[in-house]
Short mmCIF file of C-alpha atoms in Angstrom, two decimals:
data_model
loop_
_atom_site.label_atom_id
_atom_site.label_comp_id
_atom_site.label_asym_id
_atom_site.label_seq_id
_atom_site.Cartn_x
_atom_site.Cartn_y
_atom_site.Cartn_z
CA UNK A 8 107.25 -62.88 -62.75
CA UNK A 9 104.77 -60.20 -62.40
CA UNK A 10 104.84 -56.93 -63.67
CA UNK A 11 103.76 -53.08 -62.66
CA UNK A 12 104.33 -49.87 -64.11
CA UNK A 13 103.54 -46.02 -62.72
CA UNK A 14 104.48 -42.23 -62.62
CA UNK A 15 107.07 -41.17 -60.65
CA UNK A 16 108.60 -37.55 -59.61
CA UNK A 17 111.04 -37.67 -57.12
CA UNK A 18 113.91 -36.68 -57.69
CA UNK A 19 116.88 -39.45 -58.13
CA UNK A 20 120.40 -39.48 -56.37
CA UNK A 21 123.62 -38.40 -57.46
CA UNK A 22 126.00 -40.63 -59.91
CA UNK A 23 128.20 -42.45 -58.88
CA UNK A 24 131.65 -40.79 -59.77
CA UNK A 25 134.02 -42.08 -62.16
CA UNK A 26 136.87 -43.84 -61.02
CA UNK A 27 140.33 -41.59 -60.98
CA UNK A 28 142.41 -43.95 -62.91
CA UNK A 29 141.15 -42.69 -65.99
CA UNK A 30 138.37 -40.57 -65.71
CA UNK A 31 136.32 -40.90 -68.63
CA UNK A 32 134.65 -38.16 -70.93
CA UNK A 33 130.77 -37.79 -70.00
CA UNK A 34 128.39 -40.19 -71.18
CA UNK A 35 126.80 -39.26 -74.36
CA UNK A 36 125.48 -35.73 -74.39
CA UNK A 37 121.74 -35.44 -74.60
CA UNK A 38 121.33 -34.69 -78.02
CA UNK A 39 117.77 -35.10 -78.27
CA UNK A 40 114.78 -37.02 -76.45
CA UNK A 41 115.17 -40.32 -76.77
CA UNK A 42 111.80 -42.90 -76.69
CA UNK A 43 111.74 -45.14 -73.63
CA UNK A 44 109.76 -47.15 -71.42
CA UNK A 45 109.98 -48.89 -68.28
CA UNK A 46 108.44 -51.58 -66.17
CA UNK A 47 109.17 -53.51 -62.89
CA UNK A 48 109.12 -57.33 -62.55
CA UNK A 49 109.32 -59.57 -59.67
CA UNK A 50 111.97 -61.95 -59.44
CA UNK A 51 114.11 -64.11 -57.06
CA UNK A 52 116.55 -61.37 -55.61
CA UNK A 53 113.73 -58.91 -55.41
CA UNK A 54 111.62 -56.48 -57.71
CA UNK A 55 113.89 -55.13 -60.76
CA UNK A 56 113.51 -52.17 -62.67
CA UNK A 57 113.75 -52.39 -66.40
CA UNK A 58 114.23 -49.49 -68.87
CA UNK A 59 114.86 -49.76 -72.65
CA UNK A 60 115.19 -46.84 -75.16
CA UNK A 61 114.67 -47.53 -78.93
CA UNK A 62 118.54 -48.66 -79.03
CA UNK A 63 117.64 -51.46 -76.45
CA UNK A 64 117.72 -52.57 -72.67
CA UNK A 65 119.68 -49.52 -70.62
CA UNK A 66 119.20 -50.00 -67.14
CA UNK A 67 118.53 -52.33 -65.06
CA UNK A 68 117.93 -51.64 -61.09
CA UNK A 69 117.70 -53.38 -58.08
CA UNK A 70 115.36 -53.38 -55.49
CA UNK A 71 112.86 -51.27 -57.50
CA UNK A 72 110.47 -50.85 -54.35
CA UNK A 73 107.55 -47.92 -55.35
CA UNK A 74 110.39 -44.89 -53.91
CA UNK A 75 113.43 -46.30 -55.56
CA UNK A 76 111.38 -46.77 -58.85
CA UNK A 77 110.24 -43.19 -58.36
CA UNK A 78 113.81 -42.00 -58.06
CA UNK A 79 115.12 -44.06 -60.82
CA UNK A 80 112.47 -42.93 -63.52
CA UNK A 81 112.90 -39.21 -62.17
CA UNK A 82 116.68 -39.65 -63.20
CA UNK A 83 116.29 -41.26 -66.85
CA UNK A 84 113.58 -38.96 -67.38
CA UNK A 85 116.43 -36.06 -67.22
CA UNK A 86 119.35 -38.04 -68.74
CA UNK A 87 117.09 -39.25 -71.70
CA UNK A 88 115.40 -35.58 -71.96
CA UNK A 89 111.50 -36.97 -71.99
CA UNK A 90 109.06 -38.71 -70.45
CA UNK A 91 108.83 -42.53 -70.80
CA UNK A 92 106.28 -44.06 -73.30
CA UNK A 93 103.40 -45.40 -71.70
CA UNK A 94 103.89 -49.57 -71.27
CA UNK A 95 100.52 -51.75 -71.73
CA UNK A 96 98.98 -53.85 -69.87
CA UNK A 97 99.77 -56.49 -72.51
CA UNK A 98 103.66 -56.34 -71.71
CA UNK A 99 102.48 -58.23 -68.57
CA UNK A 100 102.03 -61.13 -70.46
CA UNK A 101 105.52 -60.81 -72.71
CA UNK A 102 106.91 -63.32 -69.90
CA UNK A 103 104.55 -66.14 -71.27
CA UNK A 104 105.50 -65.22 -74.67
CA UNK A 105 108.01 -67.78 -76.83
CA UNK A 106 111.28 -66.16 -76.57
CA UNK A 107 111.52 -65.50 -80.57
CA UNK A 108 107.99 -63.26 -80.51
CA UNK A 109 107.85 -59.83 -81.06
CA UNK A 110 105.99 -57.86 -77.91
CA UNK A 111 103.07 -56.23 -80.34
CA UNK A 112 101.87 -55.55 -83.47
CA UNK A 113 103.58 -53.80 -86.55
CA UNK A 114 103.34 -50.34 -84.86
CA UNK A 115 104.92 -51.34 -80.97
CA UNK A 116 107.96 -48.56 -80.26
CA UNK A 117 110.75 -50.61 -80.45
CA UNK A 118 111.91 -49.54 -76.77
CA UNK A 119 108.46 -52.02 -75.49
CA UNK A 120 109.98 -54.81 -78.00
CA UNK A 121 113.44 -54.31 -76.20
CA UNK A 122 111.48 -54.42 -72.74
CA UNK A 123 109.82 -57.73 -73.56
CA UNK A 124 112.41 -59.11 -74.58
CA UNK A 125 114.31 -58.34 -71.38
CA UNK A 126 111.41 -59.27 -69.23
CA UNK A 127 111.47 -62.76 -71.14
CA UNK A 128 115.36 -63.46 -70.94
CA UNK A 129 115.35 -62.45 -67.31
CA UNK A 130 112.61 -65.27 -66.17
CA UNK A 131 114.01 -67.78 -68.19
CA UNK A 132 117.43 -67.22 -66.58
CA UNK A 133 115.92 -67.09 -63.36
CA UNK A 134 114.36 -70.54 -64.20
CA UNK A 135 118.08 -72.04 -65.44
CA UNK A 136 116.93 -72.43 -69.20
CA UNK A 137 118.92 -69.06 -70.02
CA UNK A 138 122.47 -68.54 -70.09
CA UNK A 139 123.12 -65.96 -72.67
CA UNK A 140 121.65 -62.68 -73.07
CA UNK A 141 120.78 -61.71 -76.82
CA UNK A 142 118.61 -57.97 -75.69
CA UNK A 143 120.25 -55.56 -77.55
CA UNK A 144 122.07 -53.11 -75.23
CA UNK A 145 121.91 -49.39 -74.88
CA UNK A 146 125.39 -48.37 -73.33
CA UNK A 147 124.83 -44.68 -73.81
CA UNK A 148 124.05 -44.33 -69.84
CA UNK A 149 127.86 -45.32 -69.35
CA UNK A 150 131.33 -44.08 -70.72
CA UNK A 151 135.14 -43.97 -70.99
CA UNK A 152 137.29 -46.85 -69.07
CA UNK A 153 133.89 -47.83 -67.19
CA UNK A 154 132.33 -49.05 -70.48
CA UNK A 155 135.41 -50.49 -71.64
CA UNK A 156 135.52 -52.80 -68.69
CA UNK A 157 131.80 -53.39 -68.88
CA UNK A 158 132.12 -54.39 -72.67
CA UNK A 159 134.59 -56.75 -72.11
CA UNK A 160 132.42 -57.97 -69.09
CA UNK A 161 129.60 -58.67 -70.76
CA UNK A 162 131.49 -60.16 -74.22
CA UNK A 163 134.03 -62.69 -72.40
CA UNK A 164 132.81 -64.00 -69.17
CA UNK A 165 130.31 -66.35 -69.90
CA UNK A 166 127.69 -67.93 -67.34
CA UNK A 167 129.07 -70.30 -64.62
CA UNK A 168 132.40 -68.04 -65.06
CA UNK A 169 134.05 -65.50 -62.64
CA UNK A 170 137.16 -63.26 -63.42
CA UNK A 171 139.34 -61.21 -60.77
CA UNK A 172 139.30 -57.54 -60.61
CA UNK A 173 143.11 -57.38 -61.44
CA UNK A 174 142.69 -60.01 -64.17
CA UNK A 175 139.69 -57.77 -65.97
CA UNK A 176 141.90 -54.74 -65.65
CA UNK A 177 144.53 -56.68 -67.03
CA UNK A 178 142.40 -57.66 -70.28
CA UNK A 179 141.34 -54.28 -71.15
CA UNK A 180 144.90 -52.99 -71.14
CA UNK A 181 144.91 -51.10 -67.92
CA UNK A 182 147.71 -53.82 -65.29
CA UNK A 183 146.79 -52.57 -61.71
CA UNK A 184 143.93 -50.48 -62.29
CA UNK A 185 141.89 -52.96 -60.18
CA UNK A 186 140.08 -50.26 -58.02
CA UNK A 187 139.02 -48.72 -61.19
CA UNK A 188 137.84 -52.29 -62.40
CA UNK A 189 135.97 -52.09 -58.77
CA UNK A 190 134.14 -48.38 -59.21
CA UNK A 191 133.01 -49.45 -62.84
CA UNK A 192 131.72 -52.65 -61.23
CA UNK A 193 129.13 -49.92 -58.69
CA UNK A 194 128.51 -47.91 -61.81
CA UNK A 195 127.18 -50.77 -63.95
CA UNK A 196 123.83 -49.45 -65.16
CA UNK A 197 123.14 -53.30 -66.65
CA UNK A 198 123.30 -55.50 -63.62
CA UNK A 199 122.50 -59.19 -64.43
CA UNK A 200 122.35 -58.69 -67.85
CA UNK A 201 126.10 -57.19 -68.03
CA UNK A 202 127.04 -59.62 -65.18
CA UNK A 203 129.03 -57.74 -62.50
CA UNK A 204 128.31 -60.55 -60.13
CA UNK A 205 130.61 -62.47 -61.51
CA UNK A 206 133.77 -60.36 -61.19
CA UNK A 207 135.36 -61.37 -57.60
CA UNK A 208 138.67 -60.77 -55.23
CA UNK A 209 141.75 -62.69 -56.27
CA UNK A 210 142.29 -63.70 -52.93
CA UNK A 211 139.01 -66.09 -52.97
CA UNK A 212 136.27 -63.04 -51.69
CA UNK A 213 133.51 -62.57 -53.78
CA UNK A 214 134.14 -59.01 -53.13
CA UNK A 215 131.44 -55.81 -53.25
CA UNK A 216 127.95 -55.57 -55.20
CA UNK A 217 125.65 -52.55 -55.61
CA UNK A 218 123.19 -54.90 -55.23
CA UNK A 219 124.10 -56.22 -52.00
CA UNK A 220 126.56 -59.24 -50.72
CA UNK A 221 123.17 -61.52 -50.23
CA UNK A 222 121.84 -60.78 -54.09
CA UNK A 223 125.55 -61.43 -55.64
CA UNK A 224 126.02 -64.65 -53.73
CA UNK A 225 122.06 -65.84 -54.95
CA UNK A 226 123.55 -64.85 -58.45
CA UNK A 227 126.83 -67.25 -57.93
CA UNK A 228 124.67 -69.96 -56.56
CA UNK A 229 121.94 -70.00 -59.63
CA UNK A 230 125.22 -70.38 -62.11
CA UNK A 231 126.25 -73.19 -59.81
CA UNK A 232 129.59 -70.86 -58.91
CA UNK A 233 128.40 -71.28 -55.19
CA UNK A 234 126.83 -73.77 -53.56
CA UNK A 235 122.70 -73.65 -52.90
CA UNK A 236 122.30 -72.32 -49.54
CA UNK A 237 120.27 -74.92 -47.77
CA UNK A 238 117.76 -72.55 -46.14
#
């Protein structure tokens, strides 16, 4: 897994907008700047952006080519209300590191520890020697019903698992708000890590992903959900 970090100034897109079942309150104001840092790694369904604030790991995004990076840093840079912290060169190597080891010495910003220790999780997973996530997660990015559903996501549907739309409505207290469960699904900011892949149709589809059809079914397959494609 091999890692890269720049500037970036474009400007990002618009957010995706809540779903109308039960519009949540905005995300957490923008109280004050918050620390954070970013890096890209390489990995099996494509390069991945990875930003962590001093809270932990609080976005994750796919295919992080050099103009979607741009856009994505652009956008946290205003949500977030600073520039990211530079990340060293020696992150690069936090994917070789034992999995318990602090990224850095006594005085590392704890958004870089966060970072490596995202970077690590993510290649071990990757490998099949990870199926839990322990990174400490920054929801701020995320709100109302959407982070409700995401919550629950990430606490109760463990690796090699998949739940319907309707049934993860249903366990969040919300019966036949499965569109809703669908838009919070495209507004995950924590992809992988808060495992949207594995919520599918009732029917037997494995129904929509942000991150494309190809990336979610690669994501079933590697939990052994799907079977390996053979070429």
């Amino acid at each position: 897994m091999t890692i890269s970090e720049g500037p970036a100034k474009a400007a990002g897109p618009a957010k995706a907008e809540a779903p109308a079942a039960d519009r949540p309150e905005a995300p957490e104001a923008r109280r004050e700047a918050r620390a954070w840092c970013w890096s890209v790694v390489d990995s099996p369904i494509g390069p991945l952006l990875l930003a962590a604030t001093d809270q932990g790991l609080a976005q994750v995004v796919f295919h992080a080519d050099e103009a979607r990076a741009a856009e994505a840093v652009a956008r946290l840079t205003a949500r977030l209300g600073t520039a990211p912290e530079p990340t060293p060169a020696s992150l690069a190597s936090a994917a070789d590191s034992p999995a318990d080891s602090p990224v850095g010495s006594g005085g590392t910003p704890p958004c870089l520890t966060h970072l490596g220790s995202a970077v690590r999780q993510l290649e071990r997973y990757f490998t099949g020697a990870l199926r839990e996530f322990t990174v400490p997660l920054d929801w701020s990015l995320i709100a109302g019903f959407n982070r409700r559903v995401l919550r629950e996501l990430a606490e109760h549907v463990p690796y090699g698992t998949v739940v319907g739309y309707g049934d993860l409505a249903d366990r969040v207290g919300d019966p036949g708000a499965a569109r809703a469960v669908g838009v919070a699904m495209g507004s995950n900011p924590l992809p992988v890590v808060v495992p949207c892949h594995r919520v599918v149709e009732s029917g037997g589809g494995i129904g929509g992903f942000g991150g494309g059809l190809e990336t979610k079914r690669t994501l079933l397959a590697l939990e052994g959900i799907l079977p390996q494609p053979l070429f």
